[in-house]
Amino acid sequence: VTASVFEKNDGPIMMIDAREEFVPGRRQNTLSQENINKIVSSFANESKISKLVKVNKILENDFVLSPSRYFDEIPEIKDGVALSSVIKNITRGASLTAKQLDALVSNEPTSFQYVMLSNIQDGALDVDNLPYLKRIEDKHIKYCVPMNSMLLSKNGPSFKIAVADIPRGKKLLACGNMFIIEFDEAKINPYYLKAVLESELGAKLLNSITVGAIIPTIGVAQLKQLIIPLKPIVEQEEIANRYLSVMDEIAIYKR
């Protein structure tokens, strides 16, 4: 349906990014008359919040009409490669209902634990406070988190990211609203990629592959196609070590 509409209307489309046009409230945001006037007037001419987008550009983005695809300018990526070229596997976590999870949760410490998005704090996995599980069923083994894999929330706009540093003898089961990305570590250092994705550039890269205006969401196919800067492995190690040093300093300050 979308394709046929664009074929009949091949002129440019005025996109308006009104994400910041509101008056913040305690329980809900509102539109002031000034906000309304600015949004309405932006239909007539290009402005800071509006721009004409050619149909070809929309076709390139699989008909996605999310403003971030067209307003967030992404600089040219030097030595860019698709994420799929440096990973061994990527999957979503286990989709467990509240009832299923309640049946698995253990009040006593075990070697099995469950990872939720709330367990990722300040870019690190809080392994000391993960819920314990009685067991991990065979059908859920594929959703366990490998060592040094990356956990990435599938919903934004502020994506949570952590690299799994798993205590010896533990098995961690990831929840369904995050991706588990296992890397070819001969090609990429997970902490280097984490540093990239947490940068200003990384935020733009992730937002550029989202769909949905209310809750930006990333799909597996889009994530695999994400273009990332890939430096030589020696430079990656240097960046990763500097990043880890800063993370250690932050942990000390928090304590």
C-alpha angles and dihedrals in degrees: 000000000000092000093051091050091053092047090057093043107043097161123106118281123227108233119198122198104200096160092120097039103102143087109248115234136186096251103009140006123244138200117243121209087253090055091048093049092049093050094046094046091050090068090071100051140012113267141155089294101034136055139165112250122196118234091238089061091053091049089053088055094053091253092297108157098192109136093225089067091063107026103044104080112214117201120229110280112232113218089002121179134176114263089235090069093064103039133086096198142352127193143152120254125255116294102222124171119229089253093052092048093048089054091053101042115107126207089205125068114265136166090258123081138172125230120212129176089253087064090065106085125173091346096308135099110245096219092171093067105040117130114255122237128208090223144334112241119231092247090058098049090096089062094058117116117249120217113273092010119136125245113207126178113236094216128065166123086176103033120207115225132183137162112225114243099178122195115240114273095018129120117200123201114204123218122242099255094070138064123236109212119190115195139210093238092197086069105033139019109226092218091052090055090046090054090050095048093047092053125092089259091050092052089054091047093052093044090050091066099044126110126203128053100222098042111014108220133189123215126209093246093052092046092053090052094049109126112225132180109254115199123187111285093249091057089045090056091051093050092045092051092050089048092050091049090056091047090053091051090051091051090052092050090049092053 
